[in-house]
């Protein structure tokens, strides 16, 4: 679905010549479920998952539920999901919180050629059709792409930095 805007809202932003949603598909993607959250529009969502204490439900489609074996042993998980309401046509963006424009790949914005989002969530409880978590930032019904365990020892990089964000 083409969600491209007809105008550029901020100075310095650049649009791709063609919206990626209109380009030929190069890989198949199967959604393994969906996310149930309290937010109905992108504007309702928190800026990041850690900004909310809302309990959300991860629904996993029946054919994929066997893949949840041992997930209950994890305290935290990575969820990858498809921001299906996001624009896909901007390659340079001018965020309202930044002093200058930045490339989409230097931002966490859902506006990107492939609107894949990533959140670290806290696993709260298992359910017959999935599990409950805290730490999401997406609209109700967002398609779920994948689930991975979060390994604090290898996934955390305390000295990592984003130079433009540091001033």
PDB file of C-alpha atoms in Angstrom:
ATOM      1  CA  UNK A   1       0.000   0.000   0.000  1.00  0.00           C
ATOM      2  CA  UNK A   2       1.385   3.389  -0.975  1.00  0.00           C
ATOM      3  CA  UNK A   3       1.405   5.730   2.002  1.00  0.00           C
ATOM      4  CA  UNK A   4       3.593   8.381   0.405  1.00  0.00           C
ATOM      5  CA  UNK A   5       2.723  11.935   1.224  1.00  0.00           C
ATOM      6  CA  UNK A   6       2.185  14.426  -1.576  1.00  0.00           C
ATOM      7  CA  UNK A   7       4.425  17.000   0.086  1.00  0.00           C
ATOM      8  CA  UNK A   8       7.607  17.026   2.124  1.00  0.00           C
ATOM      9  CA  UNK A   9       6.702  18.214   5.614  1.00  0.00           C
ATOM     10  CA  UNK A  10      10.168  19.333   6.777  1.00  0.00           C
ATOM     11  CA  UNK A  11      13.131  21.127   5.227  1.00  0.00           C
ATOM     12  CA  UNK A  12      15.976  18.847   4.210  1.00  0.00           C
ATOM     13  CA  UNK A  13      13.908  15.715   3.713  1.00  0.00           C
ATOM     14  CA  UNK A  14      14.409  13.697   0.537  1.00  0.00           C
ATOM     15  CA  UNK A  15      12.009  11.311  -1.090  1.00  0.00           C
ATOM     16  CA  UNK A  16      12.969   8.161  -2.968  1.00  0.00           C
ATOM     17  CA  UNK A  17      12.307   8.229  -6.716  1.00  0.00           C
ATOM     18  CA  UNK A  18       9.910   5.306  -6.288  1.00  0.00           C
ATOM     19  CA  UNK A  19       8.002   4.158  -3.203  1.00  0.00           C
ATOM     20  CA  UNK A  20       9.394   0.736  -2.154  1.00  0.00           C
ATOM     21  CA  UNK A  21       5.851  -0.603  -1.783  1.00  0.00           C
ATOM     22  CA  UNK A  22       5.563  -0.238  -5.570  1.00  0.00           C
ATOM     23  CA  UNK A  23       8.857  -2.046  -6.336  1.00  0.00           C
ATOM     24  CA  UNK A  24       9.072  -5.756  -7.256  1.00  0.00           C
ATOM     25  CA  UNK A  25       9.175  -8.074  -4.249  1.00  0.00           C
ATOM     26  CA  UNK A  26      12.589  -9.706  -3.807  1.00  0.00           C
ATOM     27  CA  UNK A  27      11.871 -11.936  -0.819  1.00  0.00           C
ATOM     28  CA  UNK A  28       8.808 -13.561   0.642  1.00  0.00           C
ATOM     29  CA  UNK A  29       7.725 -12.596   4.131  1.00  0.00           C
ATOM     30  CA  UNK A  30       5.166 -14.469   6.207  1.00  0.00           C
ATOM     31  CA  UNK A  31       3.673 -12.793   9.239  1.00  0.00           C
ATOM     32  CA  UNK A  32       3.695 -15.225  12.165  1.00  0.00           C
ATOM     33  CA  UNK A  33       1.049 -13.366  14.158  1.00  0.00           C
ATOM     34  CA  UNK A  34      -0.028  -9.926  15.269  1.00  0.00           C
ATOM     35  CA  UNK A  35       0.324  -7.568  18.216  1.00  0.00           C
ATOM     36  CA  UNK A  36      -2.577  -6.424  20.359  1.00  0.00           C
ATOM     37  CA  UNK A  37      -1.885  -3.017  21.897  1.00  0.00           C
ATOM     38  CA  UNK A  38      -3.997  -0.186  23.351  1.00  0.00           C
ATOM     39  CA  UNK A  39      -3.059   2.245  20.553  1.00  0.00           C
ATOM     40  CA  UNK A  40      -5.305   2.621  17.501  1.00  0.00           C
ATOM     41  CA  UNK A  41      -3.316   5.192  15.492  1.00  0.00           C
ATOM     42  CA  UNK A  42       0.419   5.839  15.048  1.00  0.00           C
ATOM     43  CA  UNK A  43      -0.059   9.183  16.798  1.00  0.00           C
ATOM     44  CA  UNK A  44      -1.336   7.368  19.913  1.00  0.00           C
ATOM     45  CA  UNK A  45       1.800   5.204  20.220  1.00  0.00           C
ATOM     46  CA  UNK A  46       4.667   6.010  22.583  1.00  0.00           C
ATOM     47  CA  UNK A  47       7.910   7.175  20.921  1.00  0.00           C
ATOM     48  CA  UNK A  48       9.568   3.964  22.085  1.00  0.00           C
ATOM     49  CA  UNK A  49       8.469   0.862  23.922  1.00  0.00           C
ATOM     50  CA  UNK A  50      10.217   1.747  27.161  1.00  0.00           C
ATOM     51  CA  UNK A  51       8.067   4.881  27.458  1.00  0.00           C
ATOM     52  CA  UNK A  52       4.963   2.845  28.344  1.00  0.00           C
ATOM     53  CA  UNK A  53       3.989   0.318  30.998  1.00  0.00           C
ATOM     54  CA  UNK A  54       1.102  -0.991  28.880  1.00  0.00           C
ATOM     55  CA  UNK A  55       0.663  -4.749  28.854  1.00  0.00           C
ATOM     56  CA  UNK A  56       0.349  -5.963  25.271  1.00  0.00           C
ATOM     57  CA  UNK A  57      -0.561  -9.345  23.841  1.00  0.00           C
ATOM     58  CA  UNK A  58       1.502 -11.170  21.231  1.00  0.00           C
ATOM     59  CA  UNK A  59      -0.744 -13.472  19.198  1.00  0.00           C
ATOM     60  CA  UNK A  60       1.102 -16.223  17.316  1.00  0.00           C
ATOM     61  CA  UNK A  61      -0.674 -18.042  14.476  1.00  0.00           C
ATOM     62  CA  UNK A  62      -1.341 -21.714  15.181  1.00  0.00           C
ATOM     63  CA  UNK A  63       1.181 -23.201  12.704  1.00  0.00           C
ATOM     64  CA  UNK A  64       4.006 -21.307  14.450  1.00  0.00           C
ATOM     65  CA  UNK A  65       3.103 -21.936  18.110  1.00  0.00           C
ATOM     66  CA  UNK A  66       5.407 -24.943  18.483  1.00  0.00           C
ATOM     67  CA  UNK A  67       8.238 -22.471  17.935  1.00  0.00           C
ATOM     68  CA  UNK A  68       7.367 -20.945  21.310  1.00  0.00           C
ATOM     69  CA  UNK A  69       8.836 -23.956  23.149  1.00  0.00           C
ATOM     70  CA  UNK A  70      11.250 -22.639  25.830  1.00  0.00           C
ATOM     71  CA  UNK A  71      10.249 -18.998  25.276  1.00  0.00           C
ATOM     72  CA  UNK A  72       8.766 -19.114  28.781  1.00  0.00           C
ATOM     73  CA  UNK A  73      12.347 -19.371  30.123  1.00  0.00           C
ATOM     74  CA  UNK A  74      13.255 -15.954  28.689  1.00  0.00           C
ATOM     75  CA  UNK A  75      12.849 -12.767  30.703  1.00  0.00           C
ATOM     76  CA  UNK A  76      13.181 -10.543  27.607  1.00  0.00           C
ATOM     77  CA  UNK A  77      12.674 -11.019  23.883  1.00  0.00           C
ATOM     78  CA  UNK A  78      13.262  -9.164  20.649  1.00  0.00           C
ATOM     79  CA  UNK A  79      10.089  -8.690  18.624  1.00  0.00           C
ATOM     80  CA  UNK A  80      10.368  -7.728  14.968  1.00  0.00           C
ATOM     81  CA  UNK A  81       7.218  -6.326  13.446  1.00  0.00           C
ATOM     82  CA  UNK A  82       5.965  -4.610  10.300  1.00  0.00           C
ATOM     83  CA  UNK A  83       4.892  -0.988  10.749  1.00  0.00           C
ATOM     84  CA  UNK A  84       2.105  -1.305   8.195  1.00  0.00           C
ATOM     85  CA  UNK A  85       0.865   2.280   8.608  1.00  0.00           C
ATOM     86  CA  UNK A  86       4.279   3.872   7.998  1.00  0.00           C
ATOM     87  CA  UNK A  87       5.340   5.848   4.956  1.00  0.00           C
ATOM     88  CA  UNK A  88       8.067   4.154   2.935  1.00  0.00           C
ATOM     89  CA  UNK A  89       9.150   6.896   0.552  1.00  0.00           C
ATOM     90  CA  UNK A  90      11.530   9.081   2.616  1.00  0.00           C
ATOM     91  CA  UNK A  91      15.244   8.262   2.578  1.00  0.00           C
ATOM     92  CA  UNK A  92      16.398  11.421   4.423  1.00  0.00           C
ATOM     93  CA  UNK A  93      14.317  12.718   7.312  1.00  0.00           C
ATOM     94  CA  UNK A  94      14.309  15.832   9.479  1.00  0.00           C
ATOM     95  CA  UNK A  95      13.082  14.682  12.893  1.00  0.00           C
ATOM     96  CA  UNK A  96      11.483  17.345  15.062  1.00  0.00           C
ATOM     97  CA  UNK A  97      13.938  16.535  17.888  1.00  0.00           C
ATOM     98  CA  UNK A  98      17.092  16.890  15.730  1.00  0.00           C
ATOM     99  CA  UNK A  99      18.942  19.977  14.531  1.00  0.00           C
ATOM    100  CA  UNK A 100      19.511  18.650  11.009  1.00  0.00           C
ATOM    101  CA  UNK A 101      18.286  15.952   8.608  1.00  0.00           C
ATOM    102  CA  UNK A 102      19.589  12.377   8.838  1.00  0.00           C
ATOM    103  CA  UNK A 103      19.406   9.318   6.620  1.00  0.00           C
ATOM    104  CA  UNK A 104      16.607   6.887   7.429  1.00  0.00           C
ATOM    105  CA  UNK A 105      19.159   4.217   8.376  1.00  0.00           C
ATOM    106  CA  UNK A 106      20.593   6.483  11.114  1.00  0.00           C
ATOM    107  CA  UNK A 107      17.145   6.855  12.717  1.00  0.00           C
ATOM    108  CA  UNK A 108      14.667   4.656  14.563  1.00  0.00           C
ATOM    109  CA  UNK A 109      11.737   6.228  12.715  1.00  0.00           C
ATOM    110  CA  UNK A 110       9.129   3.831  11.285  1.00  0.00           C
ATOM    111  CA  UNK A 111       9.410   5.799   8.020  1.00  0.00           C
ATOM    112  CA  UNK A 112      11.867   3.709   5.995  1.00  0.00           C
ATOM    113  CA  UNK A 113      11.976   1.629   2.788  1.00  0.00           C
ATOM    114  CA  UNK A 114      11.088  -1.551   4.710  1.00  0.00           C
ATOM    115  CA  UNK A 115       9.211  -0.551   7.871  1.00  0.00           C
ATOM    116  CA  UNK A 116      10.582  -3.312  10.100  1.00  0.00           C
ATOM    117  CA  UNK A 117      10.585  -2.355  13.772  1.00  0.00           C
ATOM    118  CA  UNK A 118      12.511  -3.944  16.609  1.00  0.00           C
ATOM    119  CA  UNK A 119      11.694  -3.797  20.316  1.00  0.00           C
ATOM    120  CA  UNK A 120      13.146  -5.461  23.367  1.00  0.00           C
ATOM    121  CA  UNK A 121      10.153  -6.529  25.439  1.00  0.00           C
ATOM    122  CA  UNK A 122       9.758  -7.984  28.903  1.00  0.00           C
ATOM    123  CA  UNK A 123       7.967 -11.340  28.887  1.00  0.00           C
ATOM    124  CA  UNK A 124       5.197 -11.260  31.497  1.00  0.00           C
ATOM    125  CA  UNK A 125       3.105 -14.388  30.925  1.00  0.00           C
ATOM    126  CA  UNK A 126       2.522 -17.186  28.440  1.00  0.00           C
ATOM    127  CA  UNK A 127      -0.926 -17.738  26.915  1.00  0.00           C
ATOM    128  CA  UNK A 128      -2.316 -20.564  24.759  1.00  0.00           C
ATOM    129  CA  UNK A 129      -2.098 -18.362  21.635  1.00  0.00           C
ATOM    130  CA  UNK A 130       1.115 -16.485  22.486  1.00  0.00           C
ATOM    131  CA  UNK A 131       2.245 -14.348  25.401  1.00  0.00           C
ATOM    132  CA  UNK A 132       1.951 -11.000  27.222  1.00  0.00           C
ATOM    133  CA  UNK A 133       4.716  -8.393  27.170  1.00  0.00           C
ATOM    134  CA  UNK A 134       5.627  -4.888  28.237  1.00  0.00           C
ATOM    135  CA  UNK A 135       7.686  -2.635  25.960  1.00  0.00           C
ATOM    136  CA  UNK A 136       5.860  -2.216  22.641  1.00  0.00           C
ATOM    137  CA  UNK A 137       5.279   0.990  20.683  1.00  0.00           C
ATOM    138  CA  UNK A 138       2.996   0.010  17.786  1.00  0.00           C
ATOM    139  CA  UNK A 139      -0.651   0.192  16.761  1.00  0.00           C
ATOM    140  CA  UNK A 140      -3.139  -2.527  17.558  1.00  0.00           C
ATOM    141  CA  UNK A 141      -3.083  -5.256  14.901  1.00  0.00           C
ATOM    142  CA  UNK A 142       0.535  -4.706  13.825  1.00  0.00           C
ATOM    143  CA  UNK A 143       1.840  -7.788  11.958  1.00  0.00           C
ATOM    144  CA  UNK A 144       4.495  -9.843  13.778  1.00  0.00           C
ATOM    145  CA  UNK A 145       7.560 -10.826  11.724  1.00  0.00           C
ATOM    146  CA  UNK A 146       9.749 -12.716  14.208  1.00  0.00           C
ATOM    147  CA  UNK A 147      10.596 -13.449  17.854  1.00  0.00           C
ATOM    148  CA  UNK A 148      14.140 -13.870  19.190  1.00  0.00           C
ATOM    149  CA  UNK A 149      15.583 -14.230  22.687  1.00  0.00           C
ATOM    150  CA  UNK A 150      17.442 -11.253  24.131  1.00  0.00           C
ATOM    151  CA  UNK A 151      20.884 -12.259  25.423  1.00  0.00           C
ATOM    152  CA  UNK A 152      22.103  -9.548  27.812  1.00  0.00           C
ATOM    153  CA  UNK A 153      25.692 -10.803  27.654  1.00  0.00           C
ATOM    154  CA  UNK A 154      26.006 -10.504  23.877  1.00  0.00           C
ATOM    155  CA  UNK A 155      23.230  -8.102  22.854  1.00  0.00           C
ATOM    156  CA  UNK A 156      24.116  -5.243  25.212  1.00  0.00           C
ATOM    157  CA  UNK A 157      26.968  -2.982  24.101  1.00  0.00           C
ATOM    158  CA  UNK A 158      27.389  -0.334  26.831  1.00  0.00           C
ATOM    159  CA  UNK A 159      29.893   1.788  24.872  1.00  0.00           C
ATOM    160  CA  UNK A 160      27.769   1.921  21.686  1.00  0.00           C
ATOM    161  CA  UNK A 161      27.021   5.426  20.463  1.00  0.00           C
ATOM    162  CA  UNK A 162      25.049   7.430  17.915  1.00  0.00           C
ATOM    163  CA  UNK A 163      27.321  10.397  17.268  1.00  0.00           C
ATOM    164  CA  UNK A 164      24.750  12.811  15.854  1.00  0.00           C
ATOM    165  CA  UNK A 165      22.574  12.282  18.940  1.00  0.00           C
ATOM    166  CA  UNK A 166      25.423  13.164  21.320  1.00  0.00           C
ATOM    167  CA  UNK A 167      25.720  16.703  20.013  1.00  0.00           C
TER     168      UNK A 167
END
